[in-house]
Short mmCIF file of C-alpha atoms in Angstrom, two decimals:
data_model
loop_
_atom_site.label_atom_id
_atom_site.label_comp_id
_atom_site.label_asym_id
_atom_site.label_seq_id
_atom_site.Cartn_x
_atom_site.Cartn_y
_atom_site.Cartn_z
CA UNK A 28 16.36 -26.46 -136.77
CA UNK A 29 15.02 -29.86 -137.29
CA UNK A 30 17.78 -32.63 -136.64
CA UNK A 31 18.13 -35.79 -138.87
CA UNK A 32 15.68 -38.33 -137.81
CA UNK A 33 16.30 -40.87 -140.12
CA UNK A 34 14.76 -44.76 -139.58
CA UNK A 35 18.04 -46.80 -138.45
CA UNK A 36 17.84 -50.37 -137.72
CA UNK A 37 21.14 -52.74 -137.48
CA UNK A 38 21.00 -56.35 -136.66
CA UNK A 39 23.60 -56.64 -134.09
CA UNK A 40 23.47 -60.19 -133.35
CA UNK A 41 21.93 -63.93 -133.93
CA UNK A 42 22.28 -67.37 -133.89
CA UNK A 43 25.30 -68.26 -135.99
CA UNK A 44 23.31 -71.28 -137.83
CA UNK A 45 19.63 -69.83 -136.92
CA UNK A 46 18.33 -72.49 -138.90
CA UNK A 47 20.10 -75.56 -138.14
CA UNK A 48 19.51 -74.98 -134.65
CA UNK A 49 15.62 -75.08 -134.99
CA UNK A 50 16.19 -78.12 -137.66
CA UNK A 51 18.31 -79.51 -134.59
CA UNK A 52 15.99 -78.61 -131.78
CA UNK A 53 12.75 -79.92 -134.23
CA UNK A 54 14.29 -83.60 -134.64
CA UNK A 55 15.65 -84.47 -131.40
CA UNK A 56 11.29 -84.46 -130.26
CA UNK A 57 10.52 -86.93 -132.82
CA UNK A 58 14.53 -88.83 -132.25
CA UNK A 59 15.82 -91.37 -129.97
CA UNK A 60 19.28 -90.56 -131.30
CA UNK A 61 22.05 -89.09 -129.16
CA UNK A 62 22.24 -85.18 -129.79
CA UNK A 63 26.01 -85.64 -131.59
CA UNK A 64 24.34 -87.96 -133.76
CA UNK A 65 21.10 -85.43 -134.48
CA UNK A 66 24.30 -83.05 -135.54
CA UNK A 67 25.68 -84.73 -138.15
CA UNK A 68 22.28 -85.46 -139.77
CA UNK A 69 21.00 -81.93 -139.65
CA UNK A 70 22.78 -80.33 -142.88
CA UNK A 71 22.29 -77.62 -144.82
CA UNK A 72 20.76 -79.42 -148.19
CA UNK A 73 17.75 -80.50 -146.13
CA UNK A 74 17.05 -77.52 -143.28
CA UNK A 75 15.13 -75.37 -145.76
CA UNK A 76 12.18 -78.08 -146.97
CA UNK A 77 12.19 -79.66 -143.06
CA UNK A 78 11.71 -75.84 -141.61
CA UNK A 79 9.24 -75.01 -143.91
CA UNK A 80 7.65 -77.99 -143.39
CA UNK A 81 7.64 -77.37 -139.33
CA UNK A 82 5.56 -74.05 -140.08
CA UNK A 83 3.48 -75.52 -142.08
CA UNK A 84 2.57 -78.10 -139.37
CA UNK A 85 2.13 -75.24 -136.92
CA UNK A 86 5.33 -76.86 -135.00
CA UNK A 87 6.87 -73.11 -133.81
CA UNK A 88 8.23 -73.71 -130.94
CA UNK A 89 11.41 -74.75 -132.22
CA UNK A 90 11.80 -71.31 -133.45
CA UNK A 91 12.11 -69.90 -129.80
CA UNK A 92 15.21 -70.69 -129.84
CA UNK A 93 16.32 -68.39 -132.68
CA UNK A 94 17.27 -65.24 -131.10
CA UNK A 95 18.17 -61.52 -133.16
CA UNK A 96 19.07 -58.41 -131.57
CA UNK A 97 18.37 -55.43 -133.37
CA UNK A 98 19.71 -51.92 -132.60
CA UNK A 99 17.11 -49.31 -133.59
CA UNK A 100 17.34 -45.19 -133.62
CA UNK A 101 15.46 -42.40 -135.59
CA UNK A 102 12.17 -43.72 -134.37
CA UNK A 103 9.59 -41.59 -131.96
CA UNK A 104 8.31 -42.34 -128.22
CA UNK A 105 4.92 -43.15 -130.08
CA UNK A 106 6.71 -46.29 -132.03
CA UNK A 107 8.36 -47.69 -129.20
CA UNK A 108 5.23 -47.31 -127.03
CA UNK A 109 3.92 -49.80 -129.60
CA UNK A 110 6.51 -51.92 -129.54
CA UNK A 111 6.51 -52.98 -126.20
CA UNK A 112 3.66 -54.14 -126.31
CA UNK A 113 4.84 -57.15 -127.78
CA UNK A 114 5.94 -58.83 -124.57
CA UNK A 115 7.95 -61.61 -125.54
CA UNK A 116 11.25 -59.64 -126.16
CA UNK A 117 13.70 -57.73 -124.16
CA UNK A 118 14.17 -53.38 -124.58
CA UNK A 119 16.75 -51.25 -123.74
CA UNK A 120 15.75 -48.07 -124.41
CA UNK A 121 17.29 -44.46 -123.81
CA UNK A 122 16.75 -42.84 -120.79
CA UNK A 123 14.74 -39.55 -120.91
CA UNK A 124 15.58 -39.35 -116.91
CA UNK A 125 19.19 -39.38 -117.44
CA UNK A 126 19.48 -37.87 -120.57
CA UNK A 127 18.71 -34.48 -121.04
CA UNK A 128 16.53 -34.10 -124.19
CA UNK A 129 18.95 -30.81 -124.95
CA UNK A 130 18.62 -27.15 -126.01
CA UNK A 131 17.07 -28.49 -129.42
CA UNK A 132 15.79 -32.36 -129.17
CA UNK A 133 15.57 -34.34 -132.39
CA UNK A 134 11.86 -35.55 -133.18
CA UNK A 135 9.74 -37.52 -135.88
CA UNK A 136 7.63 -36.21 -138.61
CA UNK A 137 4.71 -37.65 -139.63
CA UNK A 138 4.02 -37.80 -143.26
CA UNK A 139 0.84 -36.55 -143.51
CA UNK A 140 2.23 -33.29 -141.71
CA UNK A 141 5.63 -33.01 -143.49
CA UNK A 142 3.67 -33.13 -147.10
CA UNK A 143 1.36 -30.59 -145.75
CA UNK A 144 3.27 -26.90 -146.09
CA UNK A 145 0.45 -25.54 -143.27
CA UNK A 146 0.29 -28.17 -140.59
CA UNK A 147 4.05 -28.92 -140.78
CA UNK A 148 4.84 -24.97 -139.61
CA UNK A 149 2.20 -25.81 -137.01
CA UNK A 150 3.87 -29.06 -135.62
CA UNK A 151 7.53 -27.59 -135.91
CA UNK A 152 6.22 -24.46 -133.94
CA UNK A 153 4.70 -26.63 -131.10
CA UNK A 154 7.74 -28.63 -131.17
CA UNK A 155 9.84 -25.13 -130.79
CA UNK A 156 7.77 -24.23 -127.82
CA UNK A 157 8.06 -27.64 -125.99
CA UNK A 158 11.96 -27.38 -126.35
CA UNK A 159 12.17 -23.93 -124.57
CA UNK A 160 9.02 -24.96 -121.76
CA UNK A 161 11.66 -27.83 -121.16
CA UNK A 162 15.36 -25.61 -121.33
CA UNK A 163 13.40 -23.19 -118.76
CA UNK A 164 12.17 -25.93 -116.61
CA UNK A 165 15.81 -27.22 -116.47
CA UNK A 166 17.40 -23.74 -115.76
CA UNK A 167 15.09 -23.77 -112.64
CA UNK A 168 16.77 -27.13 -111.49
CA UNK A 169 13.94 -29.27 -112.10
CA UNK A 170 15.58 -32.99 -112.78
CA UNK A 171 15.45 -34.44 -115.95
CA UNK A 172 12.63 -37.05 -115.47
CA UNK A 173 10.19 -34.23 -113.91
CA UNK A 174 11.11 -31.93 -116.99
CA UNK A 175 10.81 -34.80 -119.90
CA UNK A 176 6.46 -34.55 -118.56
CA UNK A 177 6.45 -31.83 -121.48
CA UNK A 178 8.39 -33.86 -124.01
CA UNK A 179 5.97 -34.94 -126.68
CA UNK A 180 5.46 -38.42 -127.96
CA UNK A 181 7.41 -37.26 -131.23
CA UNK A 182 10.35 -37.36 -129.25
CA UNK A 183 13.18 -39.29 -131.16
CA UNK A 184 14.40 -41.83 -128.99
CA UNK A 185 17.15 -45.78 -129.45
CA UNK A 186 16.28 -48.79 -128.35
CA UNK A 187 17.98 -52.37 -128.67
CA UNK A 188 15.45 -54.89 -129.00
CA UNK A 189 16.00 -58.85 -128.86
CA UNK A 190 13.18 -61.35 -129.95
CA UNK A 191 13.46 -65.17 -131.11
CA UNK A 192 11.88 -66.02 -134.32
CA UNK A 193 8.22 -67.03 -133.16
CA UNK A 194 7.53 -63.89 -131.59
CA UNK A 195 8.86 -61.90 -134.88
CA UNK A 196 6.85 -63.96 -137.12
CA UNK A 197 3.64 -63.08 -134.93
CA UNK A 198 5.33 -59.71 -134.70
CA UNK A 199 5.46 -59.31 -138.84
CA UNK A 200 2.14 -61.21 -139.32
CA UNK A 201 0.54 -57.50 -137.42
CA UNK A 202 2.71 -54.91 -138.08
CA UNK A 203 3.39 -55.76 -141.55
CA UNK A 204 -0.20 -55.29 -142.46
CA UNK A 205 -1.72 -51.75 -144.09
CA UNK A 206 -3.88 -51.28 -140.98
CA UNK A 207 -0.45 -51.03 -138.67
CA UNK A 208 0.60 -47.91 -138.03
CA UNK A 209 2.99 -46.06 -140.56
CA UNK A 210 5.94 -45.62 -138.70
CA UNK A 211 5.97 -49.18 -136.79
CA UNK A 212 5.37 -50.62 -140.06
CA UNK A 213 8.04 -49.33 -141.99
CA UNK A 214 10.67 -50.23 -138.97
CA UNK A 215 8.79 -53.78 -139.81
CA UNK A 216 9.80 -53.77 -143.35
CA UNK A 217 13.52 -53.25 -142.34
CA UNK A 218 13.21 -55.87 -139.54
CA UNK A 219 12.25 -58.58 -142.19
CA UNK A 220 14.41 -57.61 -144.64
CA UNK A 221 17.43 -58.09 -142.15
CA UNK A 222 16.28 -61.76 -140.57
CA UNK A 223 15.24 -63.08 -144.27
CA UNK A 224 18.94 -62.06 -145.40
CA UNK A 225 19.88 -64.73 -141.91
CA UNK A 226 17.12 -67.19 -142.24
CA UNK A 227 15.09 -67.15 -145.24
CA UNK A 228 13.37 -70.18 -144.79
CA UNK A 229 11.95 -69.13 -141.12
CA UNK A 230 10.95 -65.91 -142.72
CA UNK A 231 10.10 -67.37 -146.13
CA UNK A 232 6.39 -66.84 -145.15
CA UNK A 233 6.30 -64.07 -142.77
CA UNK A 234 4.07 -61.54 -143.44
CA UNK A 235 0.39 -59.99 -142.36
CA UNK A 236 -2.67 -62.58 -143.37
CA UNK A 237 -3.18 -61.37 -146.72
CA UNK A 238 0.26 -62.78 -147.73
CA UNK A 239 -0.73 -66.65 -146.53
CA UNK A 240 -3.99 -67.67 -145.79
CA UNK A 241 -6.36 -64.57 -146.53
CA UNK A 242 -6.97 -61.11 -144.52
CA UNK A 243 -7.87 -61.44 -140.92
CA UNK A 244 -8.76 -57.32 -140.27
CA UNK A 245 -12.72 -58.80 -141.64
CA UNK A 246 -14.50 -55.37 -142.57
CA UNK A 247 -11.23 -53.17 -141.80
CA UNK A 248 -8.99 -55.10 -144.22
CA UNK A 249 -7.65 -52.35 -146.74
CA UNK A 250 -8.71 -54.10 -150.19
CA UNK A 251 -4.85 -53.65 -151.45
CA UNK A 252 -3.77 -57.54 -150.66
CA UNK A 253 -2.31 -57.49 -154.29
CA UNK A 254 -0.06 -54.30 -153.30
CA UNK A 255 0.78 -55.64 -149.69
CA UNK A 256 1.95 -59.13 -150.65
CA UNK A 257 4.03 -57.44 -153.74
CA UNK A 258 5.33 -54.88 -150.72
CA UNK A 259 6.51 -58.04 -148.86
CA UNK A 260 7.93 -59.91 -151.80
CA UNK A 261 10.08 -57.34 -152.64
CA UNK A 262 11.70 -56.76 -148.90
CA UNK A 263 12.40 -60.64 -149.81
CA UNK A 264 14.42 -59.87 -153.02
CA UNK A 265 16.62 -56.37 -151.78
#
């Protein structure tokens, strides 16, 4: 029996004024003013126009030091393979050597093979038979991370992630985009949706190329820019 898999994702923490602190950060380079000073200055009425205008001028570095951490579960081994790739950000991830996948362990679906009534008895069956090569590798005593070799990379697995604000914006600008893979890209749509509820005028632009300055996959773009930036828009407006 298939366990519930479903995509998770929970903002756990962030900057409690994400935006004033890049505001903050952004005028003390171009101030000879003492920070307490820069403080009073930096209110709310003018962060939104003075942030947007930073990205606009290419001036992200400020944005490093907006930080969210993001609790994540219901995704597969195959997603978070992907996601560390991404190198400026911090994972803590559950431990297939200390945690024993169990009798029946929870995995992902891909569409394609759940709306497909032939190849989804296929997958299910494979997934049956890695489950028991696993129980009767750990019934011979063989330790967790020398039985998990058999787990597959549908595995369902948790992981915490933290990232500041540049590296999601370069993170949403590719895995936002139709050419990203299914499954990272809809854990990308929730992502936005929870930092543009916290800083909508950092993530006022986010998005793949197609939502800014034109597609940048050349002869692999996916000719649906209309439907993409109307995807986006809407994780803007939830």
């Amino acid at each position: 029996m298939q366990k519930n898999t479903e995509l998770k994702v929970e903002l756990l923490q962030h900057n409690a004024e994400p935006e004033m602190i890049a505001a903050l950060a952004a005028k003390l380079c171009y101030s000879g003013a003492e920070l307490s000073d820069l403080q009073k200055k930096v209110s709310s009425a003018e962060q939104t126009d003075f942030i947007q205008k930073l990205i606009g001028m290419g001036h992200f570095s400020v944005f490093e030091h907006i930080s969210f951490s993001f609790g994540i579960e219901g995704v597969s081994r195959a997603l978070t393979h992907q996601l560390v790739r991404h190198r400026l950000a911090s994972y803590s991830q559950k431990s297939q050597r200390y945690v024993k996948a169990g009798a029946e362990f929870p995995y992902i679906i891909p569409h394609t093979i759940k709306n497909n009534s032939e190849a989804l008895e296929i997958f299910n069956n494979a997934m049956s038979q890695i489950a028991e090569c696993y129980n009767k590798l750990s019934a011979l005593d063989i330790p967790s991370e020398d039985a998990r070799y058999v787990l597959p990379n549908a595995c369902e697995t948790k992981i915490i992630v933290t990232m500041n604000a540049r590296e999601l914006l370069h993170f949403f600008a590719l895995r936002l985009c139709n050419r990203a893979q299914w499954e990272i890209r809809e854990l990308s749509d929730k992502m936005l949706a929870l930092c543009y509820d916290t800083a909508p005028a950092v993530f006022e632009k986010a998005g793949p190329g197609c939502c800014n300055k034109g597609c940048t996959e050349g002869k692999f773009t996916c000719g649906q820019a209309a439907l993409v930036r109307k995807r986006i828009a809407a994780l803007k407006k939830h």
